PDB file of C-alpha atoms in Angstrom:
ATOM      1  CA  ASP A 121    -142.949  80.634   4.187  1.00  0.00           C
ATOM      2  CA  GLN A 122    -145.215  78.119   2.484  1.00  0.00           C
ATOM      3  CA  GLN A 123    -143.387  74.800   2.772  1.00  0.00           C
ATOM      4  CA  VAL A 124    -146.137  72.820   1.055  1.00  0.00           C
ATOM      5  CA  LYS A 125    -147.741  74.299  -2.029  1.00  0.00           C
ATOM      6  CA  GLN A 126    -150.728  73.342  -4.076  1.00  0.00           C
ATOM      7  CA  ASN A 127    -150.672  75.755  -6.970  1.00  0.00           C
ATOM      8  CA  SER A 128    -153.980  74.758  -8.505  1.00  0.00           C
ATOM      9  CA  PRO A 129    -156.877  76.014  -6.399  1.00  0.00           C
ATOM     10  CA  SER A 130    -159.386  74.051  -8.463  1.00  0.00           C
ATOM     11  CA  LEU A 131    -159.661  71.235 -10.992  1.00  0.00           C
ATOM     12  CA  SER A 132    -162.610  70.033 -13.057  1.00  0.00           C
ATOM     13  CA  VAL A 133    -162.675  66.522 -14.519  1.00  0.00           C
ATOM     14  CA  GLN A 134    -165.231  64.394 -16.344  1.00  0.00           C
ATOM     15  CA  GLU A 135    -166.529  61.300 -14.614  1.00  0.00           C
ATOM     16  CA  GLY A 136    -164.505  58.244 -15.567  1.00  0.00           C
ATOM     17  CA  ARG A 137    -161.403  60.243 -16.455  1.00  0.00           C
ATOM     18  CA  ILE A 138    -158.202  60.603 -14.463  1.00  0.00           C
ATOM     19  CA  SER A 139    -157.836  63.347 -11.852  1.00  0.00           C
ATOM     20  CA  ILE A 140    -154.285  64.493 -11.127  1.00  0.00           C
ATOM     21  CA  LEU A 141    -153.688  66.720  -8.135  1.00  0.00           C
ATOM     22  CA  ASN A 142    -150.251  68.192  -7.629  1.00  0.00           C
ATOM     23  CA  CYS A 143    -148.224  69.303  -4.640  1.00  0.00           C
ATOM     24  CA  ASP A 144    -144.744  70.802  -4.258  1.00  0.00           C
ATOM     25  CA  TYR A 145    -142.656  71.075  -1.119  1.00  0.00           C
ATOM     26  CA  THR A 146    -139.467  72.792  -0.061  1.00  0.00           C
ATOM     27  CA  ASN A 147    -138.266  70.976   3.078  1.00  0.00           C
ATOM     28  CA  SER A 148    -136.051  67.930   2.498  1.00  0.00           C
ATOM     29  CA  MET A 149    -136.646  66.808   6.100  1.00  0.00           C
ATOM     30  CA  PHE A 150    -140.243  65.752   5.479  1.00  0.00           C
ATOM     31  CA  ASP A 151    -140.453  62.003   6.086  1.00  0.00           C
ATOM     32  CA  TYR A 152    -144.044  61.263   5.085  1.00  0.00           C
ATOM     33  CA  PHE A 153    -146.514  62.814   2.708  1.00  0.00           C
ATOM     34  CA  LEU A 154    -150.247  62.473   3.042  1.00  0.00           C
ATOM     35  CA  TRP A 155    -153.388  63.365   1.163  1.00  0.00           C
ATOM     36  CA  TYR A 156    -156.573  64.340   2.932  1.00  0.00           C
ATOM     37  CA  LYS A 157    -160.035  64.793   1.501  1.00  0.00           C
ATOM     38  CA  LYS A 158    -162.400  67.384   2.904  1.00  0.00           C
ATOM     39  CA  TYR A 159    -166.085  68.000   2.371  1.00  0.00           C
ATOM     40  CA  PRO A 160    -167.632  71.374   3.333  1.00  0.00           C
ATOM     41  CA  ALA A 161    -168.269  71.847   7.046  1.00  0.00           C
ATOM     42  CA  GLU A 162    -166.496  68.592   7.909  1.00  0.00           C
ATOM     43  CA  GLY A 163    -163.049  67.673   9.151  1.00  0.00           C
ATOM     44  CA  PRO A 164    -160.505  66.305   6.667  1.00  0.00           C
ATOM     45  CA  THR A 165    -160.303  62.540   6.330  1.00  0.00           C
ATOM     46  CA  PHE A 166    -157.112  60.667   5.619  1.00  0.00           C
ATOM     47  CA  LEU A 167    -156.898  59.257   2.104  1.00  0.00           C
ATOM     48  CA  ILE A 168    -153.454  57.893   1.325  1.00  0.00           C
ATOM     49  CA  SER A 169    -149.838  58.424   2.333  1.00  0.00           C
ATOM     50  CA  ILE A 170    -146.336  57.730   1.101  1.00  0.00           C
ATOM     51  CA  SER A 171    -143.032  57.430   2.875  1.00  0.00           C
ATOM     52  CA  SER A 172    -140.176  59.596   1.646  1.00  0.00           C
ATOM     53  CA  ILE A 173    -138.234  56.426   0.821  1.00  0.00           C
ATOM     54  CA  LYS A 174    -140.863  55.274  -1.666  1.00  0.00           C
ATOM     55  CA  ASP A 175    -141.830  56.681  -5.031  1.00  0.00           C
ATOM     56  CA  LYS A 176    -145.308  55.198  -5.412  1.00  0.00           C
ATOM     57  CA  ASN A 177    -148.145  53.966  -3.253  1.00  0.00           C
ATOM     58  CA  GLU A 178    -151.420  52.629  -4.562  1.00  0.00           C
ATOM     59  CA  ASP A 179    -154.745  52.031  -2.839  1.00  0.00           C
ATOM     60  CA  GLY A 180    -157.639  51.135  -5.084  1.00  0.00           C
ATOM     61  CA  ARG A 181    -158.445  54.051  -7.355  1.00  0.00           C
ATOM     62  CA  PHE A 182    -155.904  56.282  -5.603  1.00  0.00           C
ATOM     63  CA  THR A 183    -152.184  56.378  -6.360  1.00  0.00           C
ATOM     64  CA  VAL A 184    -149.657  58.796  -4.949  1.00  0.00           C
ATOM     65  CA  PHE A 185    -146.366  59.418  -6.748  1.00  0.00           C
ATOM     66  CA  LEU A 186    -143.349  61.032  -5.135  1.00  0.00           C
ATOM     67  CA  ASN A 187    -140.481  62.647  -7.048  1.00  0.00           C
ATOM     68  CA  LYS A 188    -137.916  63.571  -4.422  1.00  0.00           C
ATOM     69  CA  SER A 189    -135.472  65.204  -6.797  1.00  0.00           C
ATOM     70  CA  ALA A 190    -138.193  67.580  -7.945  1.00  0.00           C
ATOM     71  CA  LYS A 191    -139.744  67.843  -4.472  1.00  0.00           C
ATOM     72  CA  HIS A 192    -143.059  67.061  -6.061  1.00  0.00           C
ATOM     73  CA  LEU A 193    -145.879  64.644  -5.375  1.00  0.00           C
ATOM     74  CA  SER A 194    -149.125  63.949  -7.109  1.00  0.00           C
ATOM     75  CA  LEU A 195    -152.360  62.132  -6.405  1.00  0.00           C
ATOM     76  CA  HIS A 196    -153.997  60.222  -9.245  1.00  0.00           C
ATOM     77  CA  ILE A 197    -157.632  59.190  -9.044  1.00  0.00           C
ATOM     78  CA  VAL A 198    -158.724  56.707 -11.697  1.00  0.00           C
ATOM     79  CA  PRO A 199    -161.530  56.529 -12.613  1.00  0.00           C
ATOM     80  CA  SER A 200    -162.886  59.731 -11.131  1.00  0.00           C
ATOM     81  CA  GLN A 201    -166.376  59.601  -9.652  1.00  0.00           C
ATOM     82  CA  PRO A 202    -168.786  62.418  -8.719  1.00  0.00           C
ATOM     83  CA  GLY A 203    -168.417  61.426  -5.063  1.00  0.00           C
ATOM     84  CA  ASP A 204    -164.739  62.341  -5.297  1.00  0.00           C
ATOM     85  CA  SER A 205    -165.717  66.008  -5.556  1.00  0.00           C
ATOM     86  CA  ALA A 206    -164.138  67.654  -2.505  1.00  0.00           C
ATOM     87  CA  VAL A 207    -161.157  69.726  -1.436  1.00  0.00           C
ATOM     88  CA  TYR A 208    -157.933  67.709  -1.409  1.00  0.00           C
ATOM     89  CA  PHE A 209    -155.131  68.743   0.921  1.00  0.00           C
ATOM     90  CA  CYS A 210    -151.562  67.669   0.533  1.00  0.00           C
ATOM     91  CA  ALA A 211    -149.683  67.409   3.842  1.00  0.00           C
ATOM     92  CA  ALA A 212    -146.106  66.720   4.821  1.00  0.00           C
ATOM     93  CA  SER A 213    -144.962  65.261   8.092  1.00  0.00           C
ATOM     94  CA  VAL A 214    -141.847  66.348   9.923  1.00  0.00           C
ATOM     95  CA  GLN A 215    -140.384  65.050  13.176  1.00  0.00           C
ATOM     96  CA  TYR A 216    -140.415  67.666  15.849  1.00  0.00           C
ATOM     97  CA  GLY A 217    -138.466  67.386  19.066  1.00  0.00           C
ATOM     98  CA  GLY A 218    -137.941  63.645  18.587  1.00  0.00           C
ATOM     99  CA  ALA A 219    -141.295  62.570  20.001  1.00  0.00           C
ATOM    100  CA  THR A 220    -143.789  64.383  17.887  1.00  0.00           C
ATOM    101  CA  ASN A 221    -144.525  64.847  14.273  1.00  0.00           C
ATOM    102  CA  LYS A 222    -146.520  67.681  12.881  1.00  0.00           C
ATOM    103  CA  LEU A 223    -148.325  68.000   9.607  1.00  0.00           C
ATOM    104  CA  ILE A 224    -147.802  70.966   7.334  1.00  0.00           C
ATOM    105  CA  PHE A 225    -150.712  71.407   4.948  1.00  0.00           C
ATOM    106  CA  GLY A 226    -151.013  72.940   1.531  1.00  0.00           C
ATOM    107  CA  THR A 227    -153.799  75.335   0.623  1.00  0.00           C
ATOM    108  CA  GLY A 228    -155.940  72.655  -0.996  1.00  0.00           C
ATOM    109  CA  THR A 229    -157.335  71.924  -4.443  1.00  0.00           C
ATOM    110  CA  LEU A 230    -161.065  71.832  -5.065  1.00  0.00           C
ATOM    111  CA  LEU A 231    -161.840  68.874  -7.324  1.00  0.00           C
ATOM    112  CA  ALA A 232    -165.128  68.869  -9.204  1.00  0.00           C
ATOM    113  CA  VAL A 233    -166.003  65.664 -11.026  1.00  0.00           C
ATOM    114  CA  GLN A 234    -168.667  66.318 -13.630  1.00  0.00           C
ATOM    115  CA  PRO A 235    -171.174  63.523 -14.324  1.00  0.00           C
TER     116      PRO A 235
ATOM    117  CA  SER B1381    -161.702  52.337  18.141  1.00  0.00           C
ATOM    118  CA  GLN B1382    -160.615  55.917  18.569  1.00  0.00           C
ATOM    119  CA  THR B1383    -163.018  58.810  18.213  1.00  0.00           C
ATOM    120  CA  ILE B1384    -162.616  62.547  18.452  1.00  0.00           C
ATOM    121  CA  HIS B1385    -165.358  64.925  19.508  1.00  0.00           C
ATOM    122  CA  GLN B1386    -165.334  68.623  18.931  1.00  0.00           C
ATOM    123  CA  TRP B1387    -167.993  71.139  19.869  1.00  0.00           C
ATOM    124  CA  PRO B1388    -169.845  73.285  19.179  1.00  0.00           C
ATOM    125  CA  ALA B1389    -170.247  72.735  15.437  1.00  0.00           C
ATOM    126  CA  THR B1390    -171.218  76.344  14.791  1.00  0.00           C
ATOM    127  CA  LEU B1391    -170.663  79.485  16.827  1.00  0.00           C
ATOM    128  CA  VAL B1392    -171.449  83.146  16.261  1.00  0.00           C
ATOM    129  CA  GLN B1393    -169.776  85.480  18.716  1.00  0.00           C
ATOM    130  CA  PRO B1394    -169.531  89.283  18.962  1.00  0.00           C
ATOM    131  CA  VAL B1395    -166.204  91.037  18.773  1.00  0.00           C
ATOM    132  CA  GLY B1396    -164.606  91.305  22.197  1.00  0.00           C
ATOM    133  CA  SER B1397    -166.383  88.276  23.647  1.00  0.00           C
ATOM    134  CA  PRO B1398    -164.501  85.250  25.044  1.00  0.00           C
ATOM    135  CA  LEU B1399    -164.144  81.906  23.307  1.00  0.00           C
ATOM    136  CA  SER B1400    -163.881  78.332  24.475  1.00  0.00           C
ATOM    137  CA  LEU B1401    -163.818  75.398  22.067  1.00  0.00           C
ATOM    138  CA  GLU B1402    -163.443  71.914  23.449  1.00  0.00           C
ATOM    139  CA  CYS B1403    -162.077  68.741  21.966  1.00  0.00           C
ATOM    140  CA  THR B1404    -161.936  65.274  23.506  1.00  0.00           C
ATOM    141  CA  VAL B1405    -160.477  62.027  22.251  1.00  0.00           C
ATOM    142  CA  GLU B1406    -161.649  58.557  23.213  1.00  0.00           C
ATOM    143  CA  GLY B1407    -160.100  55.154  22.764  1.00  0.00           C
ATOM    144  CA  THR B1408    -156.446  56.097  23.089  1.00  0.00           C
ATOM    145  CA  SER B1409    -154.069  57.434  25.704  1.00  0.00           C
ATOM    146  CA  ASN B1410    -151.421  60.138  25.571  1.00  0.00           C
ATOM    147  CA  PRO B1411    -152.215  61.260  22.040  1.00  0.00           C
ATOM    148  CA  ASN B1412    -150.597  64.243  20.390  1.00  0.00           C
ATOM    149  CA  LEU B1413    -153.297  66.895  20.039  1.00  0.00           C
ATOM    150  CA  TYR B1414    -153.535  69.738  17.559  1.00  0.00           C
ATOM    151  CA  TRP B1415    -155.621  72.800  16.789  1.00  0.00           C
ATOM    152  CA  TYR B1416    -155.781  73.903  13.162  1.00  0.00           C
ATOM    153  CA  ARG B1417    -157.623  76.775  11.536  1.00  0.00           C
ATOM    154  CA  GLN B1418    -158.878  77.044   7.993  1.00  0.00           C
ATOM    155  CA  ALA B1419    -159.543  80.667   7.127  1.00  0.00           C
ATOM    156  CA  ALA B1420    -161.644  81.458   4.070  1.00  0.00           C
ATOM    157  CA  GLY B1421    -159.728  80.485   0.915  1.00  0.00           C
ATOM    158  CA  ARG B1422    -156.717  79.337   2.888  1.00  0.00           C
ATOM    159  CA  GLY B1423    -155.160  76.023   3.792  1.00  0.00           C
ATOM    160  CA  LEU B1424    -155.012  74.417   7.189  1.00  0.00           C
ATOM    161  CA  GLN B1425    -152.815  76.395   9.519  1.00  0.00           C
ATOM    162  CA  LEU B1426    -151.412  74.708  12.623  1.00  0.00           C
ATOM    163  CA  LEU B1427    -152.138  76.884  15.652  1.00  0.00           C
ATOM    164  CA  PHE B1428    -151.140  74.744  18.648  1.00  0.00           C
ATOM    165  CA  TYR B1429    -149.955  71.260  19.400  1.00  0.00           C
ATOM    166  CA  SER B1430    -149.531  69.327  22.610  1.00  0.00           C
ATOM    167  CA  ILE B1431    -147.577  66.189  23.443  1.00  0.00           C
ATOM    168  CA  GLY B1432    -148.891  65.878  26.982  1.00  0.00           C
ATOM    169  CA  ILE B1433    -150.893  67.398  29.828  1.00  0.00           C
ATOM    170  CA  GLY B1434    -149.971  71.021  30.315  1.00  0.00           C
ATOM    171  CA  GLN B1435    -147.507  70.967  27.410  1.00  0.00           C
ATOM    172  CA  ILE B1436    -148.573  73.399  24.709  1.00  0.00           C
ATOM    173  CA  SER B1437    -146.576  74.717  21.780  1.00  0.00           C
ATOM    174  CA  SER B1438    -147.773  77.662  19.765  1.00  0.00           C
ATOM    175  CA  GLU B1439    -147.013  77.840  16.080  1.00  0.00           C
ATOM    176  CA  VAL B1440    -148.097  81.368  15.289  1.00  0.00           C
ATOM    177  CA  PRO B1441    -148.527  84.496  17.393  1.00  0.00           C
ATOM    178  CA  GLN B1442    -152.187  85.285  17.725  1.00  0.00           C
ATOM    179  CA  ASN B1443    -155.123  86.208  19.860  1.00  0.00           C
ATOM    180  CA  LEU B1444    -155.767  82.615  20.919  1.00  0.00           C
ATOM    181  CA  SER B1445    -154.460  80.247  23.576  1.00  0.00           C
ATOM    182  CA  ALA B1446    -154.729  76.528  24.180  1.00  0.00           C
ATOM    183  CA  SER B1447    -154.767  74.332  27.255  1.00  0.00           C
ATOM    184  CA  ARG B1448    -154.676  70.617  27.940  1.00  0.00           C
ATOM    185  CA  PRO B1449    -156.076  70.040  31.420  1.00  0.00           C
ATOM    186  CA  GLN B1450    -156.488  66.285  30.934  1.00  0.00           C
ATOM    187  CA  ASP B1451    -154.761  63.682  28.785  1.00  0.00           C
ATOM    188  CA  ARG B1452    -157.506  63.550  26.177  1.00  0.00           C
ATOM    189  CA  GLN B1453    -158.926  67.057  26.413  1.00  0.00           C
ATOM    190  CA  PHE B1454    -157.742  70.044  24.417  1.00  0.00           C
ATOM    191  CA  ILE B1455    -159.277  73.501  24.727  1.00  0.00           C
ATOM    192  CA  LEU B1456    -158.906  76.526  22.484  1.00  0.00           C
ATOM    193  CA  SER B1457    -159.626  79.880  24.117  1.00  0.00           C
ATOM    194  CA  SER B1458    -159.614  83.587  23.642  1.00  0.00           C
ATOM    195  CA  LYS B1459    -160.258  86.376  26.122  1.00  0.00           C
ATOM    196  CA  LYS B1460    -161.453  88.838  23.460  1.00  0.00           C
ATOM    197  CA  LEU B1461    -162.331  87.748  19.955  1.00  0.00           C
ATOM    198  CA  LEU B1462    -161.336  89.763  16.889  1.00  0.00           C
ATOM    199  CA  LEU B1463    -163.063  89.779  13.508  1.00  0.00           C
ATOM    200  CA  SER B1464    -159.970  88.096  12.068  1.00  0.00           C
ATOM    201  CA  ASP B1465    -160.522  85.096  14.362  1.00  0.00           C
ATOM    202  CA  SER B1466    -163.390  83.948  12.152  1.00  0.00           C
ATOM    203  CA  GLY B1467    -162.727  80.627  10.464  1.00  0.00           C
ATOM    204  CA  PHE B1468    -163.139  76.892  10.620  1.00  0.00           C
ATOM    205  CA  TYR B1469    -161.334  75.384  13.620  1.00  0.00           C
ATOM    206  CA  LEU B1470    -160.268  71.787  13.625  1.00  0.00           C
ATOM    207  CA  CYS B1471    -159.000  69.615  16.424  1.00  0.00           C
ATOM    208  CA  ALA B1472    -156.890  66.594  15.547  1.00  0.00           C
ATOM    209  CA  TRP B1473    -155.075  63.777  17.289  1.00  0.00           C
ATOM    210  CA  SER B1474    -152.214  61.514  16.297  1.00  0.00           C
ATOM    211  CA  LYS B1475    -149.923  58.858  17.716  1.00  0.00           C
ATOM    212  CA  GLY B1476    -147.672  58.702  14.699  1.00  0.00           C
ATOM    213  CA  VAL B1477    -147.584  60.195  11.270  1.00  0.00           C
ATOM    214  CA  TRP B1478    -151.306  60.153  10.589  1.00  0.00           C
ATOM    215  CA  ALA B1479    -153.580  62.732  12.127  1.00  0.00           C
ATOM    216  CA  PHE B1480    -157.317  62.283  12.576  1.00  0.00           C
ATOM    217  CA  PHE B1481    -159.610  65.249  12.648  1.00  0.00           C
ATOM    218  CA  GLY B1482    -162.782  66.229  14.418  1.00  0.00           C
ATOM    219  CA  GLN B1483    -165.770  67.594  12.571  1.00  0.00           C
ATOM    220  CA  GLY B1484    -164.723  71.187  13.072  1.00  0.00           C
ATOM    221  CA  THR B1485    -166.254  74.360  14.487  1.00  0.00           C
ATOM    222  CA  ARG B1486    -167.364  77.172  12.226  1.00  0.00           C
ATOM    223  CA  LEU B1487    -166.681  80.382  14.166  1.00  0.00           C
ATOM    224  CA  THR B1488    -168.084  83.651  12.916  1.00  0.00           C
ATOM    225  CA  VAL B1489    -167.105  86.777  14.785  1.00  0.00           C
ATOM    226  CA  VAL B1490    -169.536  89.636  14.170  1.00  0.00           C
TER     227      VAL B1490
END
């Protein structure tokens, strides 16, 4: 049962344009949503997050939007740069046993920013 | 500041051989620790997590096991590797919502 879904395995964008990466989820108990960026042969690095009580969070060129009614979130990168080319993972956090949270990851979207 | 170390970076092992991957965290105490696997073309699958020494929870039935002998040490093991165990293994730690990952181990079972 895939609780976090990224339906687009890849996305190609021109440098300077907007990149929009999408993520859908099924579990209403998720309390935080996160985006991670991953280069080949490296561990994912945290990019930006949003609480389930918010609908938008912005950090520089990165903005995450959350639509709870649609169980959908998106990551906007404006303007896109070639260095943004990487796999982007959407993740959702759920409390587990009261003392722990665990992250459920999507399958990732490979973003290629063309110069 | 906190750092996480994971080794080795690359490993090629024959089918049926044992496995031991080690992960250590510095700069924090009593972290939650996780092992994830990224199989080819797949997302990050949570394999094990631990909230304390000797406390291990398994997320999926598999050929692997995990142990936490010390507060900041997390070990992933197998007695006999299968071809399907090939993948990219990631250790992570957290003390809240955000998890921080090691550099990963590329395991190829041949």
